[in-house]
């Protein structure tokens, strides 16, 4: 299976995990349409190529015109997003802390934060560790 096909199959699981995590945003006083946790598996079951595909896919999605349009059309016109990498039970790393996205400039700042931290891998895979981290 190609790296792209593998990533395509993993993204729905990552999205489900993202919805399940319940970490609090940095400022609950700022209303947003959604609080989105992007929880990304970086265990050694993921190849370096797959890690890059994941990272680039999220960056492309966050800055895509249709996504930005959907954000702008929300009741508050903004979302909050955080990007967390996880592997073993005690291996979680916040790459992007809670950040509001209301426009392209905000989304590009999130992408800059993603690009500032190259993907890392760790041993083991523990979804429960990621959930407990949140």
PDB file of C-alpha atoms in Angstrom:
ATOM      1  CA  UNK A   1       0.000   0.000   0.000  1.00  0.00           C
ATOM      2  CA  UNK A   2       1.375   3.424  -0.906  1.00  0.00           C
ATOM      3  CA  UNK A   3       2.136   6.008   1.774  1.00  0.00           C
ATOM      4  CA  UNK A   4      -0.682   8.187   0.421  1.00  0.00           C
ATOM      5  CA  UNK A   5      -3.192   5.326   0.598  1.00  0.00           C
ATOM      6  CA  UNK A   6      -2.057   4.491   4.125  1.00  0.00           C
ATOM      7  CA  UNK A   7      -2.439   8.091   5.238  1.00  0.00           C
ATOM      8  CA  UNK A   8      -5.866   8.292   3.612  1.00  0.00           C
ATOM      9  CA  UNK A   9      -6.976   5.333   5.718  1.00  0.00           C
ATOM     10  CA  UNK A  10      -5.457   6.759   8.902  1.00  0.00           C
ATOM     11  CA  UNK A  11      -6.987  10.230   8.682  1.00  0.00           C
ATOM     12  CA  UNK A  12     -10.540   9.167   9.652  1.00  0.00           C
ATOM     13  CA  UNK A  13      -9.156   7.482  12.771  1.00  0.00           C
ATOM     14  CA  UNK A  14      -7.127  10.553  13.635  1.00  0.00           C
ATOM     15  CA  UNK A  15     -10.205  12.709  13.141  1.00  0.00           C
ATOM     16  CA  UNK A  16     -12.246  10.481  15.452  1.00  0.00           C
ATOM     17  CA  UNK A  17      -9.537  10.649  18.090  1.00  0.00           C
ATOM     18  CA  UNK A  18      -9.348  14.402  17.642  1.00  0.00           C
ATOM     19  CA  UNK A  19     -13.050  14.681  18.395  1.00  0.00           C
ATOM     20  CA  UNK A  20     -12.716  12.445  21.431  1.00  0.00           C
ATOM     21  CA  UNK A  21      -9.954  14.418  23.131  1.00  0.00           C
ATOM     22  CA  UNK A  22     -11.177  16.988  25.597  1.00  0.00           C
ATOM     23  CA  UNK A  23      -8.338  19.378  26.285  1.00  0.00           C
ATOM     24  CA  UNK A  24      -9.382  22.908  27.118  1.00  0.00           C
ATOM     25  CA  UNK A  25      -8.614  25.809  24.813  1.00  0.00           C
ATOM     26  CA  UNK A  26      -6.238  28.505  26.000  1.00  0.00           C
ATOM     27  CA  UNK A  27      -9.015  31.058  26.381  1.00  0.00           C
ATOM     28  CA  UNK A  28     -12.557  29.878  26.950  1.00  0.00           C
ATOM     29  CA  UNK A  29     -13.630  33.543  26.940  1.00  0.00           C
ATOM     30  CA  UNK A  30     -13.135  33.684  23.160  1.00  0.00           C
ATOM     31  CA  UNK A  31     -16.127  32.006  21.477  1.00  0.00           C
ATOM     32  CA  UNK A  32     -15.359  29.785  18.498  1.00  0.00           C
ATOM     33  CA  UNK A  33     -17.433  27.547  16.268  1.00  0.00           C
ATOM     34  CA  UNK A  34     -15.416  24.428  17.044  1.00  0.00           C
ATOM     35  CA  UNK A  35     -12.470  23.363  19.183  1.00  0.00           C
ATOM     36  CA  UNK A  36     -10.496  20.998  16.966  1.00  0.00           C
ATOM     37  CA  UNK A  37      -7.813  18.704  18.373  1.00  0.00           C
ATOM     38  CA  UNK A  38      -5.594  17.268  15.669  1.00  0.00           C
ATOM     39  CA  UNK A  39      -4.137  14.240  17.478  1.00  0.00           C
ATOM     40  CA  UNK A  40      -1.560  12.602  15.224  1.00  0.00           C
ATOM     41  CA  UNK A  41      -0.042   9.124  15.590  1.00  0.00           C
ATOM     42  CA  UNK A  42       3.751   9.349  15.250  1.00  0.00           C
ATOM     43  CA  UNK A  43       4.559   5.846  16.468  1.00  0.00           C
ATOM     44  CA  UNK A  44       7.126   3.748  14.642  1.00  0.00           C
ATOM     45  CA  UNK A  45       4.253   2.061  12.800  1.00  0.00           C
ATOM     46  CA  UNK A  46       4.271   5.230  10.680  1.00  0.00           C
ATOM     47  CA  UNK A  47       7.056   5.594   8.117  1.00  0.00           C
ATOM     48  CA  UNK A  48       8.867   8.930   7.735  1.00  0.00           C
ATOM     49  CA  UNK A  49       7.054   9.375   4.413  1.00  0.00           C
ATOM     50  CA  UNK A  50       3.665   8.808   6.070  1.00  0.00           C
ATOM     51  CA  UNK A  51       4.526  11.313   8.800  1.00  0.00           C
ATOM     52  CA  UNK A  52       5.332  13.918   6.147  1.00  0.00           C
ATOM     53  CA  UNK A  53       2.103  13.178   4.266  1.00  0.00           C
ATOM     54  CA  UNK A  54       0.089  13.633   7.473  1.00  0.00           C
ATOM     55  CA  UNK A  55       1.796  16.909   8.319  1.00  0.00           C
ATOM     56  CA  UNK A  56       1.522  18.317   4.789  1.00  0.00           C
ATOM     57  CA  UNK A  57      -2.093  17.165   4.539  1.00  0.00           C
ATOM     58  CA  UNK A  58      -3.137  19.032   7.665  1.00  0.00           C
ATOM     59  CA  UNK A  59      -1.209  22.124   6.546  1.00  0.00           C
ATOM     60  CA  UNK A  60      -2.861  22.024   3.121  1.00  0.00           C
ATOM     61  CA  UNK A  61      -6.312  21.508   4.624  1.00  0.00           C
ATOM     62  CA  UNK A  62      -6.026  24.352   7.128  1.00  0.00           C
ATOM     63  CA  UNK A  63      -5.053  26.819   4.397  1.00  0.00           C
ATOM     64  CA  UNK A  64      -7.442  25.518   1.719  1.00  0.00           C
ATOM     65  CA  UNK A  65      -9.887  28.098   0.371  1.00  0.00           C
ATOM     66  CA  UNK A  66     -12.935  25.909   1.073  1.00  0.00           C
ATOM     67  CA  UNK A  67     -11.874  25.291   4.669  1.00  0.00           C
ATOM     68  CA  UNK A  68     -11.213  28.989   5.245  1.00  0.00           C
ATOM     69  CA  UNK A  69     -14.598  29.803   3.676  1.00  0.00           C
ATOM     70  CA  UNK A  70     -16.324  27.296   5.973  1.00  0.00           C
ATOM     71  CA  UNK A  71     -14.582  28.814   8.998  1.00  0.00           C
ATOM     72  CA  UNK A  72     -15.593  32.337   7.963  1.00  0.00           C
ATOM     73  CA  UNK A  73     -19.215  31.269   7.491  1.00  0.00           C
ATOM     74  CA  UNK A  74     -19.530  29.852  11.008  1.00  0.00           C
ATOM     75  CA  UNK A  75     -21.576  31.655  13.642  1.00  0.00           C
ATOM     76  CA  UNK A  76     -18.415  33.128  15.203  1.00  0.00           C
ATOM     77  CA  UNK A  77     -16.273  33.062  12.066  1.00  0.00           C
ATOM     78  CA  UNK A  78     -13.390  31.270  13.751  1.00  0.00           C
ATOM     79  CA  UNK A  79     -12.267  27.956  15.158  1.00  0.00           C
ATOM     80  CA  UNK A  80      -9.708  26.946  17.773  1.00  0.00           C
ATOM     81  CA  UNK A  81      -7.155  24.300  16.831  1.00  0.00           C
ATOM     82  CA  UNK A  82      -4.350  22.449  18.577  1.00  0.00           C
ATOM     83  CA  UNK A  83      -1.966  19.893  17.047  1.00  0.00           C
ATOM     84  CA  UNK A  84      -0.717  17.084  19.290  1.00  0.00           C
ATOM     85  CA  UNK A  85       1.562  14.212  18.323  1.00  0.00           C
ATOM     86  CA  UNK A  86       1.380  10.970  20.283  1.00  0.00           C
ATOM     87  CA  UNK A  87       2.923   7.523  20.372  1.00  0.00           C
ATOM     88  CA  UNK A  88       3.514   5.469  23.546  1.00  0.00           C
ATOM     89  CA  UNK A  89       1.608   5.839  26.797  1.00  0.00           C
ATOM     90  CA  UNK A  90       3.927   8.585  28.064  1.00  0.00           C
ATOM     91  CA  UNK A  91       4.844  10.196  24.740  1.00  0.00           C
ATOM     92  CA  UNK A  92       2.713  13.161  23.718  1.00  0.00           C
ATOM     93  CA  UNK A  93       3.944  16.465  22.337  1.00  0.00           C
ATOM     94  CA  UNK A  94       1.962  19.650  21.691  1.00  0.00           C
ATOM     95  CA  UNK A  95       3.247  21.098  18.428  1.00  0.00           C
ATOM     96  CA  UNK A  96       0.646  23.859  18.107  1.00  0.00           C
ATOM     97  CA  UNK A  97      -0.965  25.103  21.325  1.00  0.00           C
ATOM     98  CA  UNK A  98      -4.588  26.234  21.195  1.00  0.00           C
ATOM     99  CA  UNK A  99      -4.775  28.855  18.469  1.00  0.00           C
ATOM    100  CA  UNK A 100      -7.737  30.697  16.942  1.00  0.00           C
ATOM    101  CA  UNK A 101      -8.084  30.607  13.158  1.00  0.00           C
ATOM    102  CA  UNK A 102     -10.342  33.239  11.606  1.00  0.00           C
ATOM    103  CA  UNK A 103      -8.517  33.937   8.338  1.00  0.00           C
ATOM    104  CA  UNK A 104      -5.691  32.850   6.047  1.00  0.00           C
ATOM    105  CA  UNK A 105      -3.031  34.697   8.075  1.00  0.00           C
ATOM    106  CA  UNK A 106      -4.071  32.813  11.230  1.00  0.00           C
ATOM    107  CA  UNK A 107      -4.006  29.486   9.358  1.00  0.00           C
ATOM    108  CA  UNK A 108      -0.591  30.258   7.904  1.00  0.00           C
ATOM    109  CA  UNK A 109       0.748  30.973  11.412  1.00  0.00           C
ATOM    110  CA  UNK A 110      -0.417  27.502  12.460  1.00  0.00           C
ATOM    111  CA  UNK A 111       1.351  26.007   9.426  1.00  0.00           C
ATOM    112  CA  UNK A 112       4.525  27.911  10.365  1.00  0.00           C
ATOM    113  CA  UNK A 113       4.379  26.314  13.815  1.00  0.00           C
ATOM    114  CA  UNK A 114       3.947  22.878  12.219  1.00  0.00           C
ATOM    115  CA  UNK A 115       6.915  23.478   9.939  1.00  0.00           C
ATOM    116  CA  UNK A 116       9.077  24.669  12.845  1.00  0.00           C
ATOM    117  CA  UNK A 117       8.946  21.199  14.442  1.00  0.00           C
ATOM    118  CA  UNK A 118       9.891  18.308  12.155  1.00  0.00           C
ATOM    119  CA  UNK A 119       7.890  15.125  12.711  1.00  0.00           C
ATOM    120  CA  UNK A 120       9.391  12.829  15.305  1.00  0.00           C
ATOM    121  CA  UNK A 121       8.784   9.133  15.912  1.00  0.00           C
ATOM    122  CA  UNK A 122       8.609   7.158  19.103  1.00  0.00           C
ATOM    123  CA  UNK A 123       8.203   3.543  20.121  1.00  0.00           C
ATOM    124  CA  UNK A 124       4.871   1.964  20.868  1.00  0.00           C
ATOM    125  CA  UNK A 125       1.336   3.090  20.130  1.00  0.00           C
ATOM    126  CA  UNK A 126      -1.044   4.069  22.922  1.00  0.00           C
ATOM    127  CA  UNK A 127      -4.328   5.722  22.030  1.00  0.00           C
ATOM    128  CA  UNK A 128      -5.289   5.560  25.711  1.00  0.00           C
ATOM    129  CA  UNK A 129      -2.144   7.533  26.569  1.00  0.00           C
ATOM    130  CA  UNK A 130      -3.175  10.208  24.077  1.00  0.00           C
ATOM    131  CA  UNK A 131      -6.687  10.329  25.533  1.00  0.00           C
ATOM    132  CA  UNK A 132      -5.385  10.597  29.087  1.00  0.00           C
ATOM    133  CA  UNK A 133      -3.034  13.383  27.984  1.00  0.00           C
ATOM    134  CA  UNK A 134      -6.017  15.475  26.875  1.00  0.00           C
TER     135      UNK A 134
END
